[in-house]
Short mmCIF file of C-alpha atoms in Angstrom, two decimals:
data_model
loop_
_atom_site.label_atom_id
_atom_site.label_comp_id
_atom_site.label_asym_id
_atom_site.label_seq_id
_atom_site.Cartn_x
_atom_site.Cartn_y
_atom_site.Cartn_z
CA MET X 23 24.13 26.61 6.36
CA LEU X 24 25.73 30.11 7.03
CA PHE X 25 24.35 32.92 7.70
CA ARG X 26 26.32 36.94 7.65
CA SER X 27 23.80 39.61 8.14
CA GLY X 28 23.23 43.32 9.09
CA ILE X 29 20.34 45.19 9.49
CA SER X 30 20.51 49.19 9.89
CA SER X 31 24.31 48.82 10.68
CA SER X 32 26.68 46.48 10.05
CA TYR X 33 27.64 43.35 11.92
CA ASN X 34 30.40 40.91 11.76
CA ASP X 35 28.14 38.04 13.11
CA ILE X 36 27.86 34.52 11.31
CA MET X 37 24.86 31.93 11.94
CA TYR X 38 24.29 28.61 11.10
CA PHE X 39 21.92 25.67 11.53
CA ASP X 40 21.48 21.93 9.63
CA VAL X 41 19.06 22.34 7.01
CA THR X 42 18.78 17.97 7.11
CA GLY X 43 17.15 18.27 10.84
CA SER X 44 13.39 18.97 11.48
CA GLY X 45 14.36 22.67 12.04
CA GLY X 46 14.87 24.53 15.02
CA GLY X 47 17.30 27.65 15.76
CA SER X 48 20.03 28.53 14.61
CA ALA X 49 23.63 29.02 16.41
CA ASN X 50 26.60 31.21 16.36
CA PHE X 51 29.50 29.81 13.90
CA GLY X 52 31.94 33.16 14.51
CA ASP X 53 32.80 36.53 12.63
CA LEU X 54 33.74 38.12 10.06
CA SER X 55 37.21 39.59 8.96
CA ALA X 56 34.64 43.15 9.33
CA GLU X 57 31.36 44.39 10.27
CA ARG X 58 29.52 44.45 6.94
CA GLN X 59 26.20 43.68 5.25
CA GLN X 60 25.05 43.39 1.98
CA MET X 61 27.32 40.60 0.81
CA ALA X 62 27.51 37.77 -1.48
CA ALA X 63 28.50 34.38 -1.14
CA GLY X 64 29.41 30.83 -2.89
CA SER X 65 30.23 27.68 -1.73
CA SER X 66 32.68 24.27 -2.82
CA GLY X 67 30.92 22.43 -0.29
CA SER X 68 33.94 22.15 2.22
CA ARG X 69 34.75 26.10 2.07
CA VAL X 70 32.33 29.47 1.88
CA VAL X 71 33.68 32.83 0.29
CA ILE X 72 32.02 35.75 0.88
CA GLY X 73 32.50 38.82 -0.86
CA GLY X 74 32.01 42.82 -0.80
CA GLY X 75 29.08 44.40 1.34
CA TYR X 76 28.67 47.40 3.41
CA ASP X 77 30.37 48.91 6.19
CA PHE X 78 28.55 51.99 7.58
CA ALA X 79 32.02 52.85 9.12
CA ASP X 80 34.31 52.87 6.29
CA SER X 81 33.56 56.03 5.03
CA ALA X 82 36.84 56.29 3.17
CA ASN X 83 35.24 53.63 0.79
CA SER X 84 31.96 55.42 0.84
CA GLY X 85 31.32 52.03 2.82
CA ARG X 86 31.66 50.01 -0.41
CA SER X 87 34.23 46.55 0.40
CA ASN X 88 36.33 45.01 -1.71
CA ILE X 89 36.83 42.14 0.75
CA ILE X 90 36.51 38.34 0.70
CA ASP X 91 36.68 36.22 3.64
CA TYR X 92 36.34 32.48 3.69
CA VAL X 93 35.13 29.83 6.33
CA THR X 94 35.12 26.63 6.34
CA PRO X 95 31.88 24.90 7.19
CA SER X 96 32.65 21.78 9.05
CA SER X 97 34.51 24.12 11.69
CA THR X 98 33.23 26.73 13.39
CA GLY X 99 35.01 29.85 13.92
CA ASN X 100 36.27 33.24 12.56
CA ALA X 101 36.30 33.87 9.00
CA THR X 102 40.00 34.17 7.13
CA ASP X 103 40.74 36.93 4.15
CA PHE X 104 40.64 35.23 0.89
CA GLY X 105 41.59 38.07 -0.77
CA ASN X 106 39.93 41.59 -2.69
CA LEU X 107 37.19 42.32 -5.60
CA THR X 108 38.48 43.75 -8.44
CA ALA X 109 36.71 46.97 -6.73
CA GLY X 110 34.44 47.47 -3.95
CA ARG X 111 30.22 46.80 -3.96
CA ASN X 112 27.81 46.31 -2.19
CA VAL X 113 24.58 44.08 -3.10
CA PRO X 114 26.34 41.88 -5.55
CA GLN X 115 24.74 38.65 -6.48
CA GLY X 116 27.18 35.59 -6.30
CA VAL X 117 27.02 31.82 -7.85
CA SER X 118 29.26 28.99 -7.47
CA ASN X 119 29.70 25.81 -9.47
CA GLY X 120 32.08 24.43 -6.67
CA THR X 121 34.93 25.37 -8.60
CA ARG X 122 34.41 29.32 -9.24
CA CYS X 123 32.44 31.54 -7.79
CA CYS X 124 31.32 35.01 -9.59
CA PHE X 125 30.21 37.70 -7.61
CA ALA X 126 28.10 39.98 -10.27
CA GLY X 127 26.70 43.42 -10.14
CA GLY X 128 26.13 45.83 -7.00
CA TYR X 129 26.63 49.35 -5.82
CA THR X 130 30.08 50.60 -6.11
CA ASN X 131 32.75 52.99 -4.31
CA ASN X 132 32.05 56.24 -6.36
CA GLN X 133 30.61 59.20 -4.27
CA GLY X 134 26.68 59.95 -4.96
CA VAL X 135 23.33 58.19 -5.95
CA GLY X 136 21.97 56.55 -8.72
CA HIS X 137 22.73 54.63 -11.88
CA ALA X 138 26.11 56.09 -12.31
CA ASN X 139 27.39 54.49 -9.60
CA TRP X 140 25.68 50.29 -10.14
CA THR X 141 28.22 48.33 -11.44
CA THR X 142 27.41 45.63 -14.43
CA ALA X 143 30.98 44.24 -13.61
CA ILE X 144 31.45 40.23 -12.82
CA ASP X 145 34.45 38.83 -10.87
CA TYR X 146 35.55 35.26 -9.50
CA VAL X 147 37.60 33.51 -7.92
CA THR X 148 38.48 30.13 -7.17
CA ILE X 149 37.33 29.09 -4.33
CA ALA X 150 40.50 26.51 -3.31
CA SER X 151 43.11 28.81 -4.07
CA THR X 152 42.90 31.95 -1.96
CA GLY X 153 44.05 35.44 -3.98
CA ASN X 154 42.24 38.05 -5.50
CA ALA X 155 39.25 38.40 -7.74
CA THR X 156 39.60 38.44 -11.51
CA SER X 157 37.68 39.90 -14.34
CA PHE X 158 34.36 37.46 -15.81
CA GLY X 159 32.34 39.93 -18.01
CA ASN X 160 29.83 41.79 -16.92
CA ILE X 161 25.74 41.37 -16.47
CA THR X 162 23.23 42.51 -19.20
CA ALA X 163 22.46 45.39 -17.06
CA LEU X 164 21.97 47.40 -14.22
CA ALA X 165 20.37 44.43 -12.04
CA TYR X 166 20.74 43.43 -8.39
CA ASN X 167 19.84 41.65 -5.71
CA LEU X 168 19.64 42.68 -1.28
CA GLY X 169 18.90 38.90 -1.26
CA GLY X 170 23.20 38.68 -2.19
CA THR X 171 22.14 35.02 -3.69
CA GLY X 172 22.19 33.94 -7.22
CA GLY X 173 21.42 30.05 -8.82
CA SER X 174 23.30 27.90 -10.51
CA ASP X 175 23.81 24.36 -10.88
CA SER X 176 27.74 22.35 -11.73
CA THR X 177 28.20 24.64 -15.07
CA ARG X 178 25.34 27.13 -15.61
CA GLY X 179 24.85 30.74 -12.72
CA LEU X 180 21.64 32.62 -13.22
CA PHE X 181 21.11 36.07 -11.93
CA MET X 182 17.54 36.73 -11.46
CA GLY X 183 15.79 40.25 -10.89
CA GLY X 184 17.51 43.46 -10.44
CA ILE X 185 16.75 47.25 -9.77
CA GLN X 186 16.75 48.84 -13.06
CA THR X 187 13.63 49.72 -12.20
CA THR X 188 12.47 46.82 -10.95
CA ASN X 189 12.66 44.46 -13.62
CA LYS X 190 12.35 40.77 -14.59
CA SER X 191 14.69 39.10 -16.05
CA ILE X 192 17.09 36.43 -15.81
CA ASP X 193 20.99 36.57 -16.65
CA TYR X 194 23.30 33.09 -17.11
CA ILE X 195 26.80 32.72 -17.49
CA THR X 196 29.04 29.45 -17.80
CA PHE X 197 31.20 29.25 -15.25
CA ALA X 198 33.81 27.41 -17.30
CA THR X 199 34.05 30.06 -20.26
CA THR X 200 35.08 33.69 -19.09
CA GLY X 201 32.41 36.74 -20.83
CA ASN X 202 29.41 38.68 -20.50
CA ALA X 203 26.26 37.07 -19.56
CA ALA X 204 23.54 36.39 -21.41
CA ASP X 205 19.38 36.64 -21.64
CA PHE X 206 17.60 33.36 -19.86
CA GLY X 207 14.30 34.56 -19.78
CA ASP X 208 12.27 36.13 -17.42
CA LEU X 209 10.27 36.41 -14.40
CA LEU X 210 6.79 36.23 -13.62
CA ASN X 211 6.69 39.35 -11.42
CA ALA X 212 9.49 42.17 -11.76
CA MET X 213 11.19 41.71 -8.95
CA ASP X 214 14.26 43.20 -7.14
CA ARG X 215 15.68 41.91 -3.33
CA ASN X 216 14.72 38.52 -4.05
CA SER X 217 17.02 35.66 -3.25
CA SER X 218 17.63 32.80 -4.99
CA CYS X 219 19.05 29.38 -4.74
CA SER X 220 19.04 25.97 -6.61
CA ASP X 221 19.53 21.99 -6.45
CA ALA X 222 21.06 20.41 -9.75
CA THR X 223 18.01 21.08 -12.30
CA ARG X 224 15.97 24.01 -10.88
CA THR X 225 17.07 27.35 -9.81
CA ILE X 226 14.49 29.05 -7.34
CA SER X 227 13.53 33.06 -6.89
CA PHE X 228 11.97 33.75 -2.86
CA GLY X 229 9.59 36.92 -2.39
CA GLY X 230 11.24 40.53 -3.13
CA ASN X 231 9.63 43.81 -4.15
CA THR X 232 9.25 46.01 -6.56
CA THR X 233 10.50 49.56 -6.00
CA PHE X 234 10.13 49.15 -2.22
CA SER X 235 6.52 47.91 -2.29
CA PRO X 236 5.44 45.99 0.20
CA ASN X 237 7.37 42.69 0.51
CA ARG X 238 6.05 39.47 -1.90
CA ALA X 239 5.42 35.90 -0.73
CA ASN X 240 6.37 34.21 -4.37
CA ILE X 241 7.77 31.46 -4.91
CA GLU X 242 9.00 30.67 -8.52
CA TYR X 243 11.41 28.58 -10.37
CA VAL X 244 13.21 27.97 -13.83
CA THR X 245 14.84 24.72 -15.15
CA THR X 246 18.51 26.19 -15.21
CA GLN X 247 19.62 24.04 -18.41
CA THR X 248 16.59 25.13 -20.24
CA LEU X 249 15.86 28.83 -21.16
CA GLY X 250 12.50 30.19 -20.50
CA ASN X 251 10.72 32.16 -18.09
CA GLY X 252 9.53 31.85 -14.21
CA THR X 253 7.17 29.35 -13.84
CA ASP X 254 4.79 29.58 -10.49
CA PHE X 255 6.19 26.72 -7.09
CA GLY X 256 4.35 28.12 -4.30
CA ASP X 257 3.91 30.88 -1.80
CA LEU X 258 6.05 31.81 1.30
CA THR X 259 4.01 32.01 4.80
CA ASN X 260 5.93 35.16 5.64
CA THR X 261 6.59 38.04 3.31
CA HIS X 262 10.35 38.27 2.00
CA SER X 263 12.59 40.86 1.10
CA SER X 264 16.53 41.67 1.33
CA ASN X 265 17.01 38.51 2.62
CA GLY X 266 19.50 34.90 2.17
CA CYS X 267 18.41 31.74 1.04
CA SER X 268 20.39 28.39 0.31
CA SER X 269 19.98 24.98 -0.24
CA ASN X 270 21.70 21.09 0.42
CA GLY X 271 20.46 20.35 -3.30
CA THR X 272 17.59 19.13 -1.88
CA ILE X 273 15.72 21.54 0.86
CA ALA X 274 16.01 25.15 -0.02
CA ILE X 275 15.57 27.10 3.06
CA ALA X 276 14.80 30.91 2.89
CA GLN X 277 15.31 33.69 5.47
CA SER X 278 12.61 36.49 6.22
CA GLY X 279 13.74 38.98 9.63
CA ILE X 280 13.73 36.12 12.53
CA ASN X 281 11.25 33.17 10.12
CA MET X 282 13.14 30.35 8.18
CA GLU X 283 10.92 28.79 5.93
CA LYS X 284 11.41 25.96 3.64
CA VAL X 285 10.22 23.42 0.45
CA THR X 286 11.37 20.86 -0.99
CA ILE X 287 13.06 22.29 -4.38
CA GLN X 288 11.55 19.45 -6.63
CA THR X 289 8.35 19.24 -5.20
CA THR X 290 6.18 22.40 -5.96
CA GLY X 291 3.54 23.96 -2.99
CA ASN X 292 3.88 26.69 -0.46
CA ALA X 293 7.13 27.29 2.10
CA THR X 294 6.84 25.50 5.82
CA ASP X 295 8.47 26.91 8.45
CA PHE X 296 11.75 26.22 9.27
CA GLY X 297 12.40 27.27 12.25
CA ASP X 298 14.01 30.57 13.87
CA LEU X 299 17.24 32.69 13.58
CA LEU X 300 19.23 33.74 16.78
CA GLU X 301 17.48 37.15 16.30
CA SER X 302 16.15 39.32 13.34
CA ARG X 303 18.23 39.83 10.22
CA THR X 304 18.22 41.84 6.74
CA SER X 305 20.68 42.80 4.15
CA ASN X 306 22.37 39.40 4.40
CA SER X 307 23.48 36.45 2.51
CA ALA X 308 23.08 32.91 2.64
CA SER X 309 25.78 29.48 1.27
CA SER X 310 25.66 25.73 2.38
CA GLY X 311 28.44 23.61 2.87
CA ASN X 312 29.11 20.06 3.63
CA PRO X 313 28.89 19.15 7.27
CA SER X 314 31.82 16.87 7.83
#
C-alpha cells in the first residue's frame, strides 16, 4: 500500500504499509519525482502510476502538474517518470482495471478561480507501457474528489461525489471502450472530498464533507456492476476528508490525518483502527500493489 502525501505545502515522500497485517505504522518507501499533492493513482498490482497534482513552487503552470510517475510496489525506492497527462491538473480521480488507469476531472492550469477552470476530461494510460496519456472522454459534470481515488472492478470504473456545488452523483466508464462517462446513480449524501476503493464486486465511499462543512464519518457502498444508489455500510471512528484509501481486494484502508482505519469490504459495519502513518497527511492519494 502506498500513500503519496501533502499538507499545506507540497511534499514528495511516499509511505507504505502491509494491508494484510494486523495493523501498525507505515514506513518510508521513497520519493516522487517532484513535490506535489492532490494527485490520483491506480495500479496493475505490479506497478502503481500517480498522475497530476498541485506543486506550490510551480508558478509557471499555476501549480497544476501534468506529471505521471510510477513505482514498483515490490521494491522500495524513488518514483520514475512515466509520461504526462494531456493537461496539468490537480484533484482528479483515478481508477484502474489493472491494464488501463484513467484520470478524471480536476482543476486545470488556467489562472483564476471558479468553475471555468474545472475540467470534465478523462485521460488514460496503459499501465505496463510508459508514455503520455490519451484522451478517453468526459465525465458528466464538473465533479472532483480530493481523495484522489475512485473505485473499479476489471471492467468498470466509478467516480463518486464532487463539488459542483457538492453533489451525490456517481458516474461510470467501461475501461475497454473509450467514451464519455454515464450516470450510475447517487450517493446517499451529497459529498465532496470523499475517497473510494473497491473489491471485485463492491465500491465503497468513505467520509468527505459538504462544501467545507464539518468532515463526515459515513461509509456507503454500491455494487459496481449494478446501476443504482448508495447503501449505508457503517461509520469511520474518525471523520474523513481530502484523504486517500485503497484495498487489497478484501480489506479497505481509509486514512484521515495520521489515522488509518479498516473495513472488510464484503462485511458491512463500522471501521476499526488499523494504525498510524509516520506523520499526519491530507490532500493525498493511495493505491496498492502486490508485495512480491
